[in-house]
Tab-separated table of C-alpha atoms in Angstrom:
chain	number	residue	atom	x	y	z
Q	1	MET	CA	34.798	47.148	39.977
Q	2	VAL	CA	35.491	50.149	37.750
Q	3	SER	CA	32.690	52.674	38.192
Q	4	GLN	CA	33.553	54.856	35.215
Q	5	PHE	CA	35.604	54.611	32.018
Q	6	VAL	CA	37.387	57.684	30.666
Q	7	ASP	CA	39.719	57.405	27.661
Q	8	LEU	CA	42.040	60.421	27.494
Q	9	ARG	CA	44.843	58.863	25.435
Q	10	SER	CA	43.904	60.876	22.356
Q	11	ASP	CA	40.946	62.322	20.479
Q	12	THR	CA	41.491	59.483	17.975
Q	13	VAL	CA	39.937	56.948	20.370
Q	14	THR	CA	36.304	58.025	19.942
Q	15	LYS	CA	33.735	55.436	18.895
Q	16	PRO	CA	31.363	56.061	15.968
Q	17	THR	CA	28.067	57.522	17.156
Q	18	GLU	CA	24.725	55.934	16.337
Q	19	SER	CA	24.094	58.604	13.699
Q	20	MET	CA	27.471	57.824	12.129
Q	21	ARG	CA	26.714	54.106	12.034
Q	22	ALA	CA	23.309	54.760	10.483
Q	23	ALA	CA	24.838	57.032	7.852
Q	24	MET	CA	27.480	54.416	7.030
Q	25	ALA	CA	24.841	51.710	6.613
Q	26	ALA	CA	22.758	53.889	4.312
Q	27	ALA	CA	25.635	55.473	2.358
Q	28	GLU	CA	25.286	55.757	-1.391
Q	29	VAL	CA	28.548	54.449	-2.852
Q	30	ASP	CA	30.410	53.800	-6.077
Q	31	ASP	CA	34.057	53.380	-7.113
Q	32	ASP	CA	36.008	56.364	-5.799
Q	33	VAL	CA	39.181	55.413	-7.685
Q	34	LEU	CA	37.088	56.056	-10.780
Q	35	VAL	CA	35.942	59.327	-9.144
Q	36	ASN	CA	32.344	58.092	-9.000
Q	37	ASP	CA	31.527	57.795	-5.298
Q	38	PRO	CA	28.733	60.314	-4.575
Q	39	THR	CA	29.224	60.377	-0.798
Q	40	ALA	CA	32.959	60.996	-1.153
Q	41	PHE	CA	32.101	63.822	-3.547
Q	42	ARG	CA	29.702	65.346	-1.005
Q	43	LEU	CA	32.317	65.250	1.756
Q	44	GLU	CA	35.059	66.648	-0.466
Q	45	SER	CA	32.819	69.425	-1.748
Q	46	GLU	CA	31.825	70.379	1.792
Q	47	MET	CA	35.429	70.433	2.998
Q	48	ALA	CA	36.493	72.552	0.033
Q	49	ARG	CA	33.694	74.983	0.880
Q	50	ILE	CA	34.580	75.136	4.588
Q	51	THR	CA	38.261	75.768	3.896
Q	52	GLY	CA	37.700	78.147	0.994
Q	53	LYS	CA	39.725	76.053	-1.459
Q	54	GLU	CA	38.887	74.899	-4.987
Q	55	ALA	CA	38.924	71.162	-4.368
Q	56	ALA	CA	39.447	68.420	-1.799
Q	57	LEU	CA	40.467	64.768	-1.616
Q	58	PHE	CA	39.654	62.127	1.018
Q	59	VAL	CA	42.692	60.124	2.175
Q	60	PRO	CA	43.001	57.278	4.698
Q	61	SER	CA	45.124	59.180	7.224
Q	62	GLY	CA	46.676	62.493	8.147
Q	63	THR	CA	50.128	61.030	7.601
Q	64	MET	CA	49.234	60.190	4.014
Q	65	GLY	CA	47.620	63.592	3.580
Q	66	ASN	CA	50.741	65.411	4.688
Q	67	LEU	CA	52.996	63.135	2.647
Q	68	ILE	CA	50.983	63.654	-0.529
Q	69	SER	CA	50.895	67.413	0.020
Q	70	VAL	CA	54.636	67.678	0.512
Q	71	LEU	CA	55.327	65.507	-2.535
Q	72	VAL	CA	53.031	67.538	-4.783
Q	73	HIS	CA	54.797	70.753	-3.798
Q	74	CYS	CA	58.282	69.167	-3.935
Q	75	GLU	CA	58.148	67.294	-7.221
Q	76	ILE	CA	61.925	67.195	-7.681
Q	77	ARG	CA	63.895	64.851	-5.423
Q	78	GLY	CA	66.351	66.769	-3.283
Q	79	SER	CA	63.899	69.605	-2.671
Q	80	GLU	CA	63.789	70.996	0.849
Q	81	VAL	CA	60.909	71.778	3.221
Q	82	ILE	CA	61.174	74.133	6.199
Q	83	LEU	CA	59.186	72.946	9.209
Q	84	GLY	CA	59.150	73.019	12.994
Q	85	ASP	CA	61.552	70.835	14.936
Q	86	ASN	CA	58.632	69.752	17.142
Q	87	SER	CA	56.154	69.222	14.317
Q	88	HIS	CA	54.139	66.083	13.665
Q	89	ILE	CA	55.444	65.745	10.105
Q	90	HIS	CA	59.038	65.821	11.325
Q	91	ILE	CA	58.689	63.567	14.380
Q	92	TYR	CA	55.754	61.190	13.990
Q	93	GLU	CA	55.394	60.379	10.296
Q	94	ASN	CA	58.203	57.863	9.847
Q	95	GLY	CA	60.397	60.280	7.908
Q	96	GLY	CA	58.174	59.549	4.914
Q	97	ILE	CA	58.895	62.796	3.103
Q	98	SER	CA	62.545	61.679	2.950
Q	99	THR	CA	62.304	57.910	2.581
Q	100	ILE	CA	59.523	57.973	-0.004
Q	101	GLY	CA	59.767	61.431	-1.530
Q	102	GLY	CA	63.461	62.248	-1.340
Q	103	VAL	CA	62.558	65.559	0.320
Q	104	HIS	CA	65.039	67.053	2.760
Q	105	PRO	CA	63.655	68.526	6.019
Q	106	ARG	CA	65.193	71.724	7.369
Q	107	THR	CA	63.925	72.357	10.877
Q	108	VAL	CA	63.401	75.627	12.701
Q	109	ARG	CA	62.856	75.656	16.460
Q	110	ASN	CA	59.246	75.727	17.576
Q	111	ASN	CA	58.556	78.287	20.287
Q	112	PRO	CA	56.409	77.217	23.267
Q	113	ASP	CA	53.370	78.787	21.550
Q	114	GLY	CA	53.873	76.621	18.443
Q	115	THR	CA	55.187	79.377	16.196
Q	116	MET	CA	58.579	79.544	14.507
Q	117	ASP	CA	60.334	82.904	14.520
Q	118	ILE	CA	59.661	84.417	11.103
Q	119	GLY	CA	63.205	85.722	10.889
Q	120	LEU	CA	64.575	82.225	11.475
Q	121	VAL	CA	62.235	80.786	8.852
Q	122	GLU	CA	63.479	83.302	6.304
Q	123	ALA	CA	67.083	82.631	7.275
Q	124	ALA	CA	66.504	78.916	6.627
Q	125	ILE	CA	65.515	79.517	2.998
Q	126	ARG	CA	68.394	78.450	0.775
Q	127	ASP	CA	70.118	81.032	-1.390
Q	128	PRO	CA	69.402	79.984	-5.000
Q	129	ARG	CA	72.974	80.934	-5.859
Q	130	GLY	CA	74.090	77.907	-3.870
Q	131	GLU	CA	72.009	75.415	-5.822
Q	132	LEU	CA	75.128	73.545	-6.909
Q	133	VAL	CA	75.643	72.318	-3.336
Q	134	TYR	CA	72.431	73.020	-1.380
Q	135	PRO	CA	68.970	71.482	-1.550
Q	136	THR	CA	66.401	73.786	-3.154
Q	137	THR	CA	63.825	75.221	-0.739
Q	138	LYS	CA	60.335	74.616	-2.101
Q	139	LEU	CA	57.941	74.579	0.830
Q	140	ILE	CA	57.165	75.828	4.346
Q	141	CYS	CA	54.979	73.722	6.652
Q	142	LEU	CA	53.003	74.914	9.673
Q	143	GLU	CA	50.965	72.861	12.148
Q	144	ASN	CA	47.722	74.245	13.588
Q	145	THR	CA	47.013	73.404	16.340
Q	146	GLN	CA	50.569	72.553	17.320
Q	147	ALA	CA	50.118	69.295	19.210
Q	148	ASN	CA	53.524	68.888	20.850
Q	149	CYS	CA	53.283	72.441	22.183
Q	150	GLY	CA	50.040	71.570	23.946
Q	151	GLY	CA	47.502	72.208	21.204
Q	152	ARG	CA	48.479	75.849	20.782
Q	153	CYS	CA	46.782	77.898	18.057
Q	154	LEU	CA	48.568	79.779	15.288
Q	155	SER	CA	46.816	83.089	14.683
Q	156	VAL	CA	45.536	84.469	11.386
Q	157	ASP	CA	48.112	87.249	11.574
Q	158	TYR	CA	51.016	84.844	12.060
Q	159	THR	CA	49.821	82.484	9.338
Q	160	ASP	CA	49.351	85.375	6.909
Q	161	LYS	CA	52.894	86.602	7.587
Q	162	ILE	CA	54.332	83.160	6.878
Q	163	GLY	CA	52.240	83.067	3.697
Q	164	GLU	CA	53.600	86.456	2.634
Q	165	LEU	CA	57.136	85.225	3.298
Q	166	ALA	CA	56.537	82.120	1.191
Q	167	LYS	CA	55.222	84.174	-1.729
Q	168	LYS	CA	58.125	86.619	-1.446
Q	169	HIS	CA	60.536	83.745	-2.071
Q	170	GLY	CA	58.431	81.812	-4.564
Q	171	LEU	CA	57.621	79.011	-2.088
Q	172	LYS	CA	54.438	77.128	-1.236
Q	173	LEU	CA	52.799	76.939	2.202
Q	174	HIS	CA	51.245	73.740	3.559
Q	175	ILE	CA	49.345	73.610	6.846
Q	176	ASP	CA	49.090	70.382	8.779
Q	177	GLY	CA	45.633	71.220	10.074
Q	178	ALA	CA	44.982	67.936	11.842
Q	179	ARG	CA	43.075	69.927	14.488
Q	180	ILE	CA	42.300	73.046	12.462
Q	181	PHE	CA	38.681	72.988	13.658
Q	182	ASN	CA	39.946	73.204	17.252
Q	183	ALA	CA	42.102	76.173	16.303
Q	184	ALA	CA	39.274	77.949	14.510
Q	185	THR	CA	36.934	77.363	17.448
Q	186	ALA	CA	39.435	78.626	20.028
Q	187	LEU	CA	40.385	81.679	17.950
Q	188	LYS	CA	36.748	82.332	16.943
Q	189	VAL	CA	37.834	82.623	13.317
Q	190	PRO	CA	36.254	80.833	10.323
Q	191	VAL	CA	38.407	78.013	9.006
Q	192	ASP	CA	38.589	79.516	5.519
Q	193	ARG	CA	40.062	82.740	6.921
Q	194	LEU	CA	42.525	80.860	9.101
Q	195	VAL	CA	43.964	78.913	6.138
Q	196	ARG	CA	43.591	81.567	3.428
Q	197	ALA	CA	47.362	81.968	3.055
Q	198	ALA	CA	47.953	78.236	2.573
Q	199	ASP	CA	48.379	76.520	-0.770
Q	200	SER	CA	47.265	73.235	0.789
Q	201	VAL	CA	45.857	71.996	4.075
Q	202	SER	CA	45.519	68.517	5.549
Q	203	VAL	CA	42.506	68.214	7.868
Q	204	CYS	CA	42.119	65.168	10.105
Q	205	LEU	CA	38.547	63.958	10.504
Q	206	SER	CA	39.323	61.309	13.127
Q	207	LYS	CA	40.876	63.616	15.727
Q	208	GLY	CA	38.997	66.624	17.094
Q	209	ILE	CA	35.658	65.969	15.398
Q	210	GLY	CA	35.575	62.233	16.031
Q	211	ALA	CA	35.070	60.498	12.675
Q	212	PRO	CA	36.240	56.870	12.735
Q	213	VAL	CA	38.651	57.123	9.795
Q	214	GLY	CA	40.315	59.538	7.451
Q	215	SER	CA	41.560	62.977	6.539
Q	216	VAL	CA	40.911	65.406	3.711
Q	217	ILE	CA	43.479	67.480	1.863
Q	218	VAL	CA	42.392	70.701	0.183
Q	219	GLY	CA	43.951	73.064	-2.341
Q	220	SER	CA	43.659	74.196	-5.925
Q	221	SER	CA	42.080	71.960	-8.552
Q	222	ASP	CA	45.497	71.355	-10.099
Q	223	PHE	CA	46.971	70.455	-6.699
Q	224	ILE	CA	44.173	67.946	-6.012
Q	225	SER	CA	44.528	66.416	-9.469
Q	226	LYS	CA	48.182	65.668	-8.731
Q	227	ALA	CA	47.321	64.557	-5.200
Q	228	ARG	CA	44.792	62.032	-6.535
Q	229	ARG	CA	47.499	60.345	-8.621
Q	230	LEU	CA	49.841	60.178	-5.644
Q	231	ARG	CA	47.092	58.766	-3.438
Q	232	LYS	CA	46.735	55.904	-5.904
Q	233	THR	CA	50.508	55.411	-5.986
Q	234	LEU	CA	50.609	55.166	-2.182
Q	235	GLY	CA	47.771	52.645	-2.042
Q	236	GLY	CA	45.158	55.089	-0.808
Q	237	GLY	CA	42.516	54.444	-3.470
Q	238	MET	CA	39.758	52.692	-1.512
Q	239	ARG	CA	36.924	52.077	-3.994
Q	240	GLN	CA	33.522	52.319	-2.150
Q	241	VAL	CA	34.925	54.837	0.307
Q	242	GLY	CA	31.551	56.526	0.754
Q	243	VAL	CA	30.928	54.191	3.698
Q	244	LEU	CA	33.693	56.046	5.564
Q	245	CYS	CA	32.920	59.467	4.129
Q	246	ALA	CA	29.334	59.188	5.366
Q	247	ALA	CA	30.537	58.989	8.973
Q	248	ALA	CA	32.935	61.874	8.354
Q	249	LEU	CA	30.070	64.014	7.027
Q	250	VAL	CA	28.144	63.385	10.239
Q	251	ALA	CA	31.221	64.388	12.231
Q	252	VAL	CA	31.478	67.643	10.292
Q	253	GLN	CA	27.774	68.363	10.687
Q	254	GLU	CA	27.385	67.393	14.348
Q	255	ASN	CA	30.696	67.583	16.183
Q	256	ILE	CA	32.390	70.836	15.210
Q	257	SER	CA	29.893	72.635	17.436
Q	258	LYS	CA	30.978	70.448	20.376
Q	259	LEU	CA	34.614	71.583	20.305
Q	260	GLU	CA	33.991	74.625	22.486
Q	261	GLU	CA	32.715	72.330	25.232
Q	262	ASP	CA	35.773	70.085	24.792
Q	263	HIS	CA	37.981	73.130	25.339
Q	264	ARG	CA	36.047	74.158	28.459
Q	265	ASN	CA	36.404	70.649	29.849
Q	266	ALA	CA	40.121	70.676	29.070
Q	267	ARG	CA	40.609	73.953	30.910
Q	268	ALA	CA	38.641	72.665	33.929
Q	269	LEU	CA	40.701	69.474	33.985
Q	270	ALA	CA	43.954	71.410	33.677
Q	271	GLU	CA	43.016	73.736	36.529
Q	272	GLY	CA	41.966	70.830	38.729
Q	273	LEU	CA	45.147	68.844	38.131
Q	274	ASP	CA	47.346	71.883	38.656
Q	275	ARG	CA	45.934	72.234	42.182
Q	276	ILE	CA	47.124	68.744	43.167
Q	277	LYS	CA	50.391	68.707	45.128
Q	278	GLY	CA	53.219	67.274	43.054
Q	279	LEU	CA	51.665	68.070	39.668
Q	280	LYS	CA	52.250	71.033	37.388
Q	281	VAL	CA	50.141	72.112	34.432
Q	282	ASP	CA	50.769	75.261	32.419
Q	283	VAL	CA	47.085	76.170	32.528
Q	284	ILE	CA	47.452	79.331	30.459
Q	285	SER	CA	48.814	77.290	27.544
Q	286	VAL	CA	45.735	75.036	27.448
Q	287	GLU	CA	43.972	76.709	24.533
Q	288	THR	CA	42.218	73.710	23.016
Q	289	ASN	CA	41.905	70.033	23.990
Q	290	ILE	CA	45.454	68.900	24.846
Q	291	ILE	CA	46.978	68.918	28.345
Q	292	TYR	CA	50.483	68.028	29.482
Q	293	VAL	CA	50.901	67.166	33.166
Q	294	ASP	CA	54.393	67.309	34.671
Q	295	PHE	CA	55.294	65.383	37.820
Q	296	LEU	CA	57.441	67.443	40.198
Q	297	GLU	CA	60.201	66.077	42.386
Q	298	ASP	CA	57.994	66.213	45.483
Q	299	ALA	CA	55.206	64.150	43.884
Q	300	ASN	CA	54.177	61.067	45.885
Q	301	SER	CA	54.127	58.933	42.743
Q	302	THR	CA	55.833	58.705	39.386
Q	303	ALA	CA	54.103	59.320	36.083
Q	304	GLU	CA	54.301	55.633	35.160
Q	305	LYS	CA	52.941	54.407	38.507
Q	306	THR	CA	50.143	56.956	38.359
Q	307	LEU	CA	49.270	55.788	34.853
Q	308	THR	CA	48.933	52.231	36.151
Q	309	LYS	CA	46.824	53.274	39.162
Q	310	LEU	CA	44.493	55.353	37.030
Q	311	LYS	CA	44.069	52.523	34.524
Q	312	GLU	CA	42.765	50.394	37.402
Q	313	GLN	CA	40.132	53.105	37.904
Q	314	GLY	CA	39.116	53.048	34.244
Q	315	ILE	CA	41.119	56.113	33.181
Q	316	LEU	CA	43.437	55.717	30.187
Q	317	LEU	CA	46.231	58.236	29.590
Q	318	MET	CA	49.373	58.486	27.466
Q	319	LEU	CA	52.845	58.461	29.020
Q	320	GLU	CA	55.055	61.076	27.363
Q	321	SER	CA	58.195	60.628	29.460
Q	322	SER	CA	59.307	59.517	32.914
Q	323	ASN	CA	57.783	62.659	34.425
Q	324	ARG	CA	55.079	63.711	31.963
Q	325	ILE	CA	51.592	62.515	30.979
Q	326	ARG	CA	49.442	63.705	28.088
Q	327	LEU	CA	45.656	63.966	28.208
Q	328	VAL	CA	43.425	64.793	25.238
Q	329	LEU	CA	39.743	65.730	25.521
Q	330	HIS	CA	37.061	64.863	22.967
Q	331	HIS	CA	33.286	64.857	22.562
Q	332	GLN	CA	32.930	61.550	24.418
Q	333	VAL	CA	34.432	62.973	27.629
Q	334	SER	CA	31.890	64.765	29.809
Q	335	ALA	CA	32.197	67.311	32.609
Q	336	ASP	CA	31.405	64.464	35.010
Q	337	ASP	CA	34.296	62.456	33.524
Q	338	VAL	CA	36.559	65.437	34.197
Q	339	ARG	CA	35.510	65.563	37.858
Q	340	TYR	CA	36.029	61.809	38.188
Q	341	THR	CA	39.490	62.057	36.618
Q	342	ILE	CA	40.563	64.835	38.987
Q	343	SER	CA	39.310	62.802	41.952
Q	344	CYS	CA	41.235	59.716	40.839
Q	345	PHE	CA	44.415	61.760	40.284
Q	346	LYS	CA	44.088	63.054	43.844
Q	347	GLY	CA	43.749	59.495	45.059
Q	348	ALA	CA	46.768	58.346	43.113
Q	349	LEU	CA	48.906	61.146	44.509
Q	350	THR	CA	47.576	61.254	48.096
Q	351	GLY	CA	46.155	57.803	48.748
Q	352	ALA	CA	42.675	59.210	49.295
Q	353	ASN	CA	39.473	58.558	47.334
Q	354	GLY	CA	39.721	54.793	47.206
Q	355	PHE	CA	43.486	54.399	46.891
């Protein structure tokens, strides 16, 4: 009999809260494709205010949000975007910017802290004199937090410098801010200051802050006008979308304040796992809610076997590779869940605690 259930696969696994369900049931709705849904308007207005941008647009997913943003900035097929080699847009979004938009990705190596060396970013910008043979650089993309680097935060200073570089060369800057609220919380910086240099930002509502569905993209009024047309083209016009936006508004109002606790729980979990023989966690790099656990050669179990054992104890994790597991904290994981998870890991690696 499983005594406890802890889902650490991602922060996308959260269930709608009772207040979210109540808000969804009572949501005032209309046709959002006709730009008439009042609840969608409330959410978009609030997100524009929080991010300090002129306008916002609700979209079904972060992948669509990033795709639309890139396509608005790269209107001519054969344009090029500079982005991290370990970025979500480059790795996990089906190559959509290329297959759908005809946009060419030019990658720059992500450092362990999620940044790209500014000098390397500038060196990747195409010389306009070579336009006869080269793609034309139009856009730079950042990701904050940088998920594959362990949820690392890009600072205001770094983001501003990339923004200055973009302006110097006549380029646009897009931030994949899927977990921008986590970054702002960890850095203790308002979101609008953190993204001030960006021309557009995609903010996921169903990751860190636990809404059931959706993302919002923000930018200038002209940018959002073009984005709205592309959303329709991509099948993202969802009519009475206020039902979903109502839950997202609750997430914004109630769950942003919980992120600091998520980060504390993540640090406690990282420290506890790092003390177990055979496991290694770079505790210092755990800045937000993502943890990577490496299995050393002297571990008494493999990552895959441990995953199976922990599942039997009600703990769900994500296998990254043959010797690595990913864990992601969220508002539905408590301090008690963290202690239980550490105990079960010890059992899986030592045979104690019920194993």
